[in-house]
MMTF fields as JSON, N, C-alpha, C and O atoms, coordinates in Angstrom:
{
  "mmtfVersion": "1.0.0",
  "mmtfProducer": "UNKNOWN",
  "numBonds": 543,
  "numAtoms": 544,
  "numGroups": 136,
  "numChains": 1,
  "numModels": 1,
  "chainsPerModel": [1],
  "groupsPerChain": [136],
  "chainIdList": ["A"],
  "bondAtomList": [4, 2, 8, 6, 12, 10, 16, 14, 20, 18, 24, 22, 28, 26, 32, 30, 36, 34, 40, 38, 44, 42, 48, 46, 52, 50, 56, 54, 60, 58, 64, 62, 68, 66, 72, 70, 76, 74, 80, 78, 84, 82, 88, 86, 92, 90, 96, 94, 100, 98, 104, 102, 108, 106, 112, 110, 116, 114, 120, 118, 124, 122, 128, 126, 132, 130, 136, 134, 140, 138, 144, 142, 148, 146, 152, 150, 156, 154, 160, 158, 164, 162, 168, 166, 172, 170, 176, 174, 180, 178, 184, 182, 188, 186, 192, 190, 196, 194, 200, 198, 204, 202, 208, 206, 212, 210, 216, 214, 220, 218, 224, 222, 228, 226, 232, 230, 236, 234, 240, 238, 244, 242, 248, 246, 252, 250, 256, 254, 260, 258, 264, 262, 268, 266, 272, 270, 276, 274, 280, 278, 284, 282, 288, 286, 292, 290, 296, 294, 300, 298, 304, 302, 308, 306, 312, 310, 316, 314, 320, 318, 324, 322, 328, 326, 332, 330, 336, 334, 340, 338, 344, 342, 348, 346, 352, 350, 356, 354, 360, 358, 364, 362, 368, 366, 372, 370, 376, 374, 380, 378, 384, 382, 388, 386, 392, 390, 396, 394, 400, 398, 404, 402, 408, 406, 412, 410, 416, 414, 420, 418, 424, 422, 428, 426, 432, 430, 436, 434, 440, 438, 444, 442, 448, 446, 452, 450, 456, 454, 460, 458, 464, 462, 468, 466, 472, 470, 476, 474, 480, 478, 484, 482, 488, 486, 492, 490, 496, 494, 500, 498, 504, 502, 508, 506, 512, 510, 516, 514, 520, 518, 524, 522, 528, 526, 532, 530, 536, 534, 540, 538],
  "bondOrderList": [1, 1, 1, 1, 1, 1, 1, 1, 1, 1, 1, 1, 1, 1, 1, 1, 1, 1, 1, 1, 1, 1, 1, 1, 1, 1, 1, 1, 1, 1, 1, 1, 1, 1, 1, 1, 1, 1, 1, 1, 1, 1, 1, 1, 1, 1, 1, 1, 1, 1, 1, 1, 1, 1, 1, 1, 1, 1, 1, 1, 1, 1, 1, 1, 1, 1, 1, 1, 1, 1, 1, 1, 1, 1, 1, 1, 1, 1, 1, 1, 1, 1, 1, 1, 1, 1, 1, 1, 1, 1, 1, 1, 1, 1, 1, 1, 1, 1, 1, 1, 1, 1, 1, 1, 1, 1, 1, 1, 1, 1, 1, 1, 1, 1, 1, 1, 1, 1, 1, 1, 1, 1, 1, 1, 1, 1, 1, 1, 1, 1, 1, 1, 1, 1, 1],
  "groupList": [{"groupName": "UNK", "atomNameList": ["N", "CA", "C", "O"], "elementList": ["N", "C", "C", "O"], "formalChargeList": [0, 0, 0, 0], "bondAtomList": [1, 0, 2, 1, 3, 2], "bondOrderList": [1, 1, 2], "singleLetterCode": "X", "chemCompType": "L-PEPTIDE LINKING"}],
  "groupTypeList": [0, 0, 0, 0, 0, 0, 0, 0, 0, 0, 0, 0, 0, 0, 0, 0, 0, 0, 0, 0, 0, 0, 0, 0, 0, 0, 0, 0, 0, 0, 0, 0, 0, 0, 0, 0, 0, 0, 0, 0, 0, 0, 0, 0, 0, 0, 0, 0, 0, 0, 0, 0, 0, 0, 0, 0, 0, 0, 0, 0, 0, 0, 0, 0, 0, 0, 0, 0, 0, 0, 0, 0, 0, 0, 0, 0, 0, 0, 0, 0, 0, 0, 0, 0, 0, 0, 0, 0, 0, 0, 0, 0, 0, 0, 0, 0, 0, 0, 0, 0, 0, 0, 0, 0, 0, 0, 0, 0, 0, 0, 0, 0, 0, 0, 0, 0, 0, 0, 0, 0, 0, 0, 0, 0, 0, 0, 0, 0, 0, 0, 0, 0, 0, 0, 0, 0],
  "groupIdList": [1, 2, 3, 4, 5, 6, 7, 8, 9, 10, 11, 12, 13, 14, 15, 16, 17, 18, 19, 20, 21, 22, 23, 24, 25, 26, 27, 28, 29, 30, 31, 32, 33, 34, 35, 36, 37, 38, 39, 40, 41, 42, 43, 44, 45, 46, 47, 48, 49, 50, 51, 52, 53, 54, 55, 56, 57, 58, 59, 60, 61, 62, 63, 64, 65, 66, 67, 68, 69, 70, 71, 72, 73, 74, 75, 76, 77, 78, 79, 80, 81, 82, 83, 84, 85, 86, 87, 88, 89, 90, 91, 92, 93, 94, 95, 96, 97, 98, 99, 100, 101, 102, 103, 104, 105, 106, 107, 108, 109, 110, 111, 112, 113, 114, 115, 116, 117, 118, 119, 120, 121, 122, 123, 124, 125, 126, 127, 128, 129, 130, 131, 132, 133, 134, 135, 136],
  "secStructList": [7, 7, 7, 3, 3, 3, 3, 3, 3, 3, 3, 3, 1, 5, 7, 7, 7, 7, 1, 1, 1, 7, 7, 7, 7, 5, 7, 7, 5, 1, 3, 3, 3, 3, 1, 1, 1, 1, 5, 7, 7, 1, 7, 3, 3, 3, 3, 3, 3, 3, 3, 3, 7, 7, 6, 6, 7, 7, 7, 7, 3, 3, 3, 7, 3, 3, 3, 7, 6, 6, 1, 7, 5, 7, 7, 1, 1, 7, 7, 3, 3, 3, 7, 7, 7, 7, 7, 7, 7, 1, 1, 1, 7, 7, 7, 3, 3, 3, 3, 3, 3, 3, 3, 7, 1, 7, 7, 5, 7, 1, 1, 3, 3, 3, 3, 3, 3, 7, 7, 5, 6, 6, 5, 7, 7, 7, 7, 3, 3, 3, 3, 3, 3, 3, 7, 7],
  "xCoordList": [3.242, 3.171, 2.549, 1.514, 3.251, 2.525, 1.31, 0.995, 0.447, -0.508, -0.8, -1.716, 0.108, 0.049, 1.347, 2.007, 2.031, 3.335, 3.119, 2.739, 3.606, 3.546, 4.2, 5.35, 2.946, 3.957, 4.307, 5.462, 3.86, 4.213, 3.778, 2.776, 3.982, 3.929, 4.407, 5.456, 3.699, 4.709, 3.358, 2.206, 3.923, 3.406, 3.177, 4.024, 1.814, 1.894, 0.859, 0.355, 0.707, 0.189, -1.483, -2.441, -1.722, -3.266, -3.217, -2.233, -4.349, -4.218, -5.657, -6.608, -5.789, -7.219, -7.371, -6.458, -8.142, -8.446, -9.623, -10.73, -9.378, -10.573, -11.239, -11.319, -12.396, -13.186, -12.644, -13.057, -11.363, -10.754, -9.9, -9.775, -9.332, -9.057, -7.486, -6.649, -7.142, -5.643, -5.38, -6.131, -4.328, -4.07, -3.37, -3.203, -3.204, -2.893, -2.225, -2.642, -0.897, -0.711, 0.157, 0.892, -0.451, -0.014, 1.243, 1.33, 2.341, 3.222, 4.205, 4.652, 4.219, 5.258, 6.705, 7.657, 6.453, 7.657, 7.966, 7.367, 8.821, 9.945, 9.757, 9.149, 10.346, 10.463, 9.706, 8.965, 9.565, 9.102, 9.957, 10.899, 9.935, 10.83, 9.748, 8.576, 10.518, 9.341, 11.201, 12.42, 10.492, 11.176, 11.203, 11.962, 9.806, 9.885, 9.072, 8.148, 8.796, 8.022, 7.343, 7.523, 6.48, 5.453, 5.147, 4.36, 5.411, 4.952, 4.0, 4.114, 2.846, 1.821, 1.817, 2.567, 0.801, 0.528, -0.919, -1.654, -1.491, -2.793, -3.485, -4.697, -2.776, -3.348, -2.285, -1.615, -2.071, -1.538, -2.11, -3.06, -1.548, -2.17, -0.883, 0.241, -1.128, -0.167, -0.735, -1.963, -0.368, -0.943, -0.284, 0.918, -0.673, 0.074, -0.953, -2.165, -0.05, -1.066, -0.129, 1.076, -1.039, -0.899, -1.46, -2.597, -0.16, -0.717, -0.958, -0.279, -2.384, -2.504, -2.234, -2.684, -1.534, -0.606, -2.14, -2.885, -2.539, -3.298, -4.599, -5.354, -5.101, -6.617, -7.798, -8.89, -7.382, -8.686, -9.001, -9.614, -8.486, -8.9, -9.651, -9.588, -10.666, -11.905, -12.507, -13.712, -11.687, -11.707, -10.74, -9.768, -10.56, -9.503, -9.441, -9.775, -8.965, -9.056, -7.558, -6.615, -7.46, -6.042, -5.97, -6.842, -4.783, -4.756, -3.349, -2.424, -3.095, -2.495, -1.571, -2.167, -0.509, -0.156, 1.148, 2.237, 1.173, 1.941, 2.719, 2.248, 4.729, 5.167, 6.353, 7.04, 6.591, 7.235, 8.996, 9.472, 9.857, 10.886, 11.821, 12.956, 10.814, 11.57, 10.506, 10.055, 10.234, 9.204, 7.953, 7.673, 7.198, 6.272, 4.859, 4.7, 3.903, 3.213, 2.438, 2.634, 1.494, 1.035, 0.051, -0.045, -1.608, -2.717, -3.466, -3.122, -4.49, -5.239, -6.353, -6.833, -6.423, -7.071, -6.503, -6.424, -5.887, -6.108, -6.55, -7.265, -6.122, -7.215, -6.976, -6.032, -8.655, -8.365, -9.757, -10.759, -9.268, -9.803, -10.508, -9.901, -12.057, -12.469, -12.742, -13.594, -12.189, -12.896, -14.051, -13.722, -15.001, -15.855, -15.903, -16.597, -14.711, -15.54, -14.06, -13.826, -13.212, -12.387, -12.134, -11.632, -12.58, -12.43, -11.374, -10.155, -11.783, -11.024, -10.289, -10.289, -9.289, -7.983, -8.787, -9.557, -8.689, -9.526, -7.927, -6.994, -8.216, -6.946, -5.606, -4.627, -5.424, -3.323, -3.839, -2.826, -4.755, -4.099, -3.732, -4.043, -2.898, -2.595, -3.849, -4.307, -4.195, -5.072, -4.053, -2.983, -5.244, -4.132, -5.309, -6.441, -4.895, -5.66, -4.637, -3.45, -5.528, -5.281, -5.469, -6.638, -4.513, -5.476, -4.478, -3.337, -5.637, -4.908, -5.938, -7.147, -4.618, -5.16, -5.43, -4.373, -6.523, -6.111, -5.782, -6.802, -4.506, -4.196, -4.367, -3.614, -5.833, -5.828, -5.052, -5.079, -4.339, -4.214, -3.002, -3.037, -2.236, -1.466, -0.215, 0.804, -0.103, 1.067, 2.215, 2.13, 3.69, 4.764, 5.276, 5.44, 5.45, 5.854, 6.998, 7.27, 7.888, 9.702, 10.28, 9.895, 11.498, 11.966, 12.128, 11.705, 12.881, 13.136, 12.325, 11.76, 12.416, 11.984, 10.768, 10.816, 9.885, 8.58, 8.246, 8.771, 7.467, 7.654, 6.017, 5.481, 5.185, 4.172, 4.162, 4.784, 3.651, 3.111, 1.613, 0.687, 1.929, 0.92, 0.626, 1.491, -0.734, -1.28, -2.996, -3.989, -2.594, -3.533, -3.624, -2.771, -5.365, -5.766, -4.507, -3.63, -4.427, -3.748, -2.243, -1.548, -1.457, -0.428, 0.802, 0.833, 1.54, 2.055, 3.026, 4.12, 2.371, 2.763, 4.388, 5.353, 4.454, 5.282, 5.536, 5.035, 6.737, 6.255, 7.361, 8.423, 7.141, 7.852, 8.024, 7.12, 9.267, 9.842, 9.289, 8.994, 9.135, 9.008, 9.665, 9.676, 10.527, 11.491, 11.257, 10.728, 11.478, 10.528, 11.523, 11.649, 12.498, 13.853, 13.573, 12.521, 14.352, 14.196, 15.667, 16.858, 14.396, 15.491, 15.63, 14.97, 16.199, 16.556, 15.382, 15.247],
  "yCoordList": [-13.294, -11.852, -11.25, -11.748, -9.974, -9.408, -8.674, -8.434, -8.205, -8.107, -6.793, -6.09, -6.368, -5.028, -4.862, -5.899, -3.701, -3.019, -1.427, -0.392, -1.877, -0.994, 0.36, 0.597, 1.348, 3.036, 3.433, 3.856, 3.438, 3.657, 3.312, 2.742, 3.285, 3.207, 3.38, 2.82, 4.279, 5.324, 5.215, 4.847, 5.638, 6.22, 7.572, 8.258, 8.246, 9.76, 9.173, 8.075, 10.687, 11.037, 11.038, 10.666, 11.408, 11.914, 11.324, 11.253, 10.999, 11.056, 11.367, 10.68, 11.964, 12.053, 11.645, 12.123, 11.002, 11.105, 11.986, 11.852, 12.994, 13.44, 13.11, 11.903, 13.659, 13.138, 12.543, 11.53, 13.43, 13.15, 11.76, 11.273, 11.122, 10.363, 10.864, 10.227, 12.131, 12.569, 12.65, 13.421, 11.911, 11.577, 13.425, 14.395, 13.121, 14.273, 13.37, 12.219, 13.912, 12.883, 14.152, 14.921, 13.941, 14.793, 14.217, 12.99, 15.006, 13.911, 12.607, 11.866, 12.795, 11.424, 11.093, 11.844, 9.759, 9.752, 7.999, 7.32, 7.635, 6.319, 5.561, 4.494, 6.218, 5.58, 5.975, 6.887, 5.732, 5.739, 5.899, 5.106, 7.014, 6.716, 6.485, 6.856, 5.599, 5.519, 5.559, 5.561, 5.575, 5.45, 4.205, 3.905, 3.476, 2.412, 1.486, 2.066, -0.093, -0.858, -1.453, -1.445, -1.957, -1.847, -0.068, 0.548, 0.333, 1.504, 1.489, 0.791, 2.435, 2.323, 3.716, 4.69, 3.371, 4.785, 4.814, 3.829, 6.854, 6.194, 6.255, 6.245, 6.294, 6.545, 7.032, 7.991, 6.064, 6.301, 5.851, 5.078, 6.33, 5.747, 5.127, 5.627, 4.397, 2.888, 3.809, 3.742, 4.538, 4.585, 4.268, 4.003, 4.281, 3.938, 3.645, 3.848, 2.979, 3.301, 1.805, 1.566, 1.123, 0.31, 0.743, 1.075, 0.634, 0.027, -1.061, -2.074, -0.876, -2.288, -2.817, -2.333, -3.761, -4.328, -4.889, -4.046, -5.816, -6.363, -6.056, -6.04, -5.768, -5.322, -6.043, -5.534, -7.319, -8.221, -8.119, -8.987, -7.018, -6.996, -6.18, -5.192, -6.606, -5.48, -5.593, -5.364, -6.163, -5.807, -6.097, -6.528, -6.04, -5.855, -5.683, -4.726, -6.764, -6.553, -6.218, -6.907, -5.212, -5.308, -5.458, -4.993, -6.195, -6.351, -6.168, -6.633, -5.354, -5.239, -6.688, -7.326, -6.746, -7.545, -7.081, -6.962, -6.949, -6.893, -7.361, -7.898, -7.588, -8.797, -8.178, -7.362, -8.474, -8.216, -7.92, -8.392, -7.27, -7.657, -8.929, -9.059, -10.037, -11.567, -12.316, -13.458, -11.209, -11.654, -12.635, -13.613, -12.2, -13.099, -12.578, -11.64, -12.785, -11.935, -11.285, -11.847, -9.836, -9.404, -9.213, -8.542, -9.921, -9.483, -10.492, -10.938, -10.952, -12.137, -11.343, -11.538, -10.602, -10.287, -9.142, -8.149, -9.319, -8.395, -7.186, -7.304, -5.737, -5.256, -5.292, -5.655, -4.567, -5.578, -4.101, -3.808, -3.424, -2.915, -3.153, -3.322, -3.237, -4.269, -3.467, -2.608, -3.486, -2.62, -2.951, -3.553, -2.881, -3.831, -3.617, -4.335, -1.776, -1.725, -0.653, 0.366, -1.188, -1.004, -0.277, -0.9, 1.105, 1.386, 1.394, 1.434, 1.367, 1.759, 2.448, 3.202, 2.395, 3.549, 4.43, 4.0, 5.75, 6.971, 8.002, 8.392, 8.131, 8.958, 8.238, 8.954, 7.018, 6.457, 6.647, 6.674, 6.748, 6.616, 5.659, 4.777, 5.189, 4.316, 3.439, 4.101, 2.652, 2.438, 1.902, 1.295, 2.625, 2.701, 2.502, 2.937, 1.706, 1.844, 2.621, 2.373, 3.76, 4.067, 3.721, 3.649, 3.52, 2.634, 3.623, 4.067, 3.732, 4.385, 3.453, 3.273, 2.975, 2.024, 3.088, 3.518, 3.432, 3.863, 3.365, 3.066, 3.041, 1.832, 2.735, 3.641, 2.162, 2.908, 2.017, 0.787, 2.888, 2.137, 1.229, 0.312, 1.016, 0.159, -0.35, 0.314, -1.54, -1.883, -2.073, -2.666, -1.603, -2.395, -2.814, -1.974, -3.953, -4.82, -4.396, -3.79, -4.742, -4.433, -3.66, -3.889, -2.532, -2.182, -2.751, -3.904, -2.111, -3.217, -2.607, -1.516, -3.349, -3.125, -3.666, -4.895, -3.282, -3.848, -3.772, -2.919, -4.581, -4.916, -4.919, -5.887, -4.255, -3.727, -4.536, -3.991, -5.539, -5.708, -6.16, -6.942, -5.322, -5.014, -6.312, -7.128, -6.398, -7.795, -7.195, -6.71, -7.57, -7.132, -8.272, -8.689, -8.99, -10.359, -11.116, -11.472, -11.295, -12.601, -12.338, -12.961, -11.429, -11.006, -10.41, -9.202, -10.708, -9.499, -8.597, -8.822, -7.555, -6.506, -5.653, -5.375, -5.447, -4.873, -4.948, -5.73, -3.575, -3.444, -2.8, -2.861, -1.921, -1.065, -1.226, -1.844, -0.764, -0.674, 0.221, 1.309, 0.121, 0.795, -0.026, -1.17, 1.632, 1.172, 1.867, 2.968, 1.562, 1.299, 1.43, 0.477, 2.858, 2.948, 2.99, 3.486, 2.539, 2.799, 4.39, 4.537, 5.335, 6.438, 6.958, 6.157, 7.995, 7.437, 9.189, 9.371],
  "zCoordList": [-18.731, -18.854, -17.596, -17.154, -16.863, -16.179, -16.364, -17.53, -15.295, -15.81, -15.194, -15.621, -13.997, -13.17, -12.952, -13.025, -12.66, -12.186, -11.781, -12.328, -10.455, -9.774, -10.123, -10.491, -9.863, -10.517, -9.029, -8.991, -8.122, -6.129, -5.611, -6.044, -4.488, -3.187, -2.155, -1.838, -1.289, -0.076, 1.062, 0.832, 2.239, 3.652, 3.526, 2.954, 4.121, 4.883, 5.55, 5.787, 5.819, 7.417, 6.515, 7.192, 5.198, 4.81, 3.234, 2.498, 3.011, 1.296, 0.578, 0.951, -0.028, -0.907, -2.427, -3.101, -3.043, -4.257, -4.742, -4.221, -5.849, -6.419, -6.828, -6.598, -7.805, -8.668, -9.728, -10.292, -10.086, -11.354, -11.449, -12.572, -10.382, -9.879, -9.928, -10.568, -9.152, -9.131, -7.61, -7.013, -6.771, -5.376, -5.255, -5.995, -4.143, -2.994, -2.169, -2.038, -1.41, -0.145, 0.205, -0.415, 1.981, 2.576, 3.519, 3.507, 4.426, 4.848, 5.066, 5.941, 3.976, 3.008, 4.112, 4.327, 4.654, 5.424, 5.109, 4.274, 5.829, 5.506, 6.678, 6.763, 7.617, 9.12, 10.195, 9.828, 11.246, 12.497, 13.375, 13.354, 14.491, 15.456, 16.588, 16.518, 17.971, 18.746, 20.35, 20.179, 21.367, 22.318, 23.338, 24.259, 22.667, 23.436, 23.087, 22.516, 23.102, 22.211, 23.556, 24.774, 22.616, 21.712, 21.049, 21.768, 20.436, 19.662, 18.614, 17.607, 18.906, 18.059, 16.98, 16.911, 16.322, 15.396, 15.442, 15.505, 15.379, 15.702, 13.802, 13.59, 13.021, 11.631, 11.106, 11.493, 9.826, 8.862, 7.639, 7.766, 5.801, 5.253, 4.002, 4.012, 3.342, 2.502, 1.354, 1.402, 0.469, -0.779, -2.358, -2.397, -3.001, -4.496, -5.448, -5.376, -6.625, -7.54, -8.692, -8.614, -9.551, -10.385, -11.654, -11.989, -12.372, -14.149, -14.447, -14.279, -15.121, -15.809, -17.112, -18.15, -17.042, -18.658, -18.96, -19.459, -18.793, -19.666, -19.908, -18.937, -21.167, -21.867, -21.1, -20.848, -20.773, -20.798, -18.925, -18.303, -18.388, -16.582, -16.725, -17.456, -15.842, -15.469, -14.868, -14.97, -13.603, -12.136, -11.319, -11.939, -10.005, -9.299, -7.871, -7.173, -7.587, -5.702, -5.373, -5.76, -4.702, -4.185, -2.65, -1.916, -2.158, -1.116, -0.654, -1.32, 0.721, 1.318, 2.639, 3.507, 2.402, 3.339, 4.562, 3.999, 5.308, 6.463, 7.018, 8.021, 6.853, 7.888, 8.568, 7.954, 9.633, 10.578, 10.407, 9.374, 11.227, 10.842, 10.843, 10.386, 11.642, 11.09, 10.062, 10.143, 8.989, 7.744, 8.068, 7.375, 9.299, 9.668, 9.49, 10.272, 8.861, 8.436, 10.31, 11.387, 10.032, 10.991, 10.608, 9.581, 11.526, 11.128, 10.569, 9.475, 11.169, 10.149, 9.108, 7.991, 9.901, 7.787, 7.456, 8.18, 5.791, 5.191, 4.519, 3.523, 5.052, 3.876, 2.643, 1.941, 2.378, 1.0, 0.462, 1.114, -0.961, -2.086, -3.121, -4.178, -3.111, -4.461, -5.541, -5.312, -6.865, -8.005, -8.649, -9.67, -8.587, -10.102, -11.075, -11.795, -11.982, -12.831, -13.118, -12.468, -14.227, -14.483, -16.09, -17.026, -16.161, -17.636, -18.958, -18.792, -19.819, -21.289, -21.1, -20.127, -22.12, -22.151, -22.861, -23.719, -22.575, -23.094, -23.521, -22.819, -24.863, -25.447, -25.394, -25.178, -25.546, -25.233, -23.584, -22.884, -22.972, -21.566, -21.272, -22.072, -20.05, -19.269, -18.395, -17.464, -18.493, -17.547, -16.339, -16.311, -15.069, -13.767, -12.725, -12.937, -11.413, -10.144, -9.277, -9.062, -8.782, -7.624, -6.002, -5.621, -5.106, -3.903, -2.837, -2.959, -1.622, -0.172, 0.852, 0.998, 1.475, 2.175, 3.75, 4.212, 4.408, 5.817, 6.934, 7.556, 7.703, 8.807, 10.12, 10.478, 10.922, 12.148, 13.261, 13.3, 14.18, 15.803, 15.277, 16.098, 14.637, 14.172, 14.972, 14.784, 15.933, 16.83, 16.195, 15.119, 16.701, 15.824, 17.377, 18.263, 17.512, 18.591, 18.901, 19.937, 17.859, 18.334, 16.793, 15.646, 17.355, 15.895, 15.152, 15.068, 14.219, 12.517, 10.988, 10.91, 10.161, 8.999, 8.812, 8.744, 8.724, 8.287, 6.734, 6.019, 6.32, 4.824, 4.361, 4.901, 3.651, 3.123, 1.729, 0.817, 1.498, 0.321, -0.535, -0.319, -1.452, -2.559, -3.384, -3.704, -3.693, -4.257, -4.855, -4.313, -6.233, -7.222, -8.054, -8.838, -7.669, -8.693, -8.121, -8.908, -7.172, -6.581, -6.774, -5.971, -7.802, -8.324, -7.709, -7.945, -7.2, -6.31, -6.948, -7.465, -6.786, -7.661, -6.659, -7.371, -5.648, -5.193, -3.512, -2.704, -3.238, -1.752, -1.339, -1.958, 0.086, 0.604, 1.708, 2.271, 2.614, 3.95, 4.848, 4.353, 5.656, 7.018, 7.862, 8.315, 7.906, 9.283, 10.425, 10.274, 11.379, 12.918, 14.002, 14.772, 14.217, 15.19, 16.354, 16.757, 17.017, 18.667, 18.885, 18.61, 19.615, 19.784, 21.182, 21.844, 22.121, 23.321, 24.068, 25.278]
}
């Protein structure tokens, strides 16, 4: 049985969480254009959000992973999100983590698809594209 499934995960330019724990994301985009590689970014942010299937979690590291467009991972460490303290469903809610990862200075060597994946309790919950064009 799973134990998390992913409700999103997208790129912008900004993201905030409130008190209430309701995201904001500012700038929501897909791709990258650059004119010439190595192309960097100086900040972006990975955000999304997980349901949790199972009652008995109550806590939660999520971690981000990075791999190239010949699927090679990028980056020796991971970041990485720790929860300690994961509440009750209050009213039928859903219990859900929210996570925005912020990636400063970030190199993409050569175009292509870059591949973002999500990992909650060792689990891998999902993951998204960034694509990375060369334009003239």
């Amino acid at each position: 049985m799973k134990k998390f499934e992913l409700t999103y995960m997208m790129f912008c330019d900004y993201a905030l969480q409130d008190n209430n724990r309701k995201v904001s994301l500012l700038g929501i985009f897909e791709n990258i254009n650059a004119k010439q590689f190595p192309a960097s970014i100086a900040s972006f942010v990975v955000a999304g959000s997980v349901k949790i299937m199972d009652v008995e979690v109550k806590k939660a590291t999520i971690e981000l992973e990075v791999f190239d467009p010949k699927d090679k991972p990028i980056g020796k460490n991971k970041p990485t999100i720790s929860v300690n303290y994961i509440p009750e469903s209050i009213g039928g809610n859903e219990r859900k983590l929210n996570f925005l990862f912020t990636i400063n200075a970030f190199s993409f060597p050569e175009k292509g698809k870059y591949k973002f994946k999500a990992i909650v309790n060792s689990e891998e919950v999902g993951e998204v594209i960034l694509d990375v064009k060369q334009i003239n």
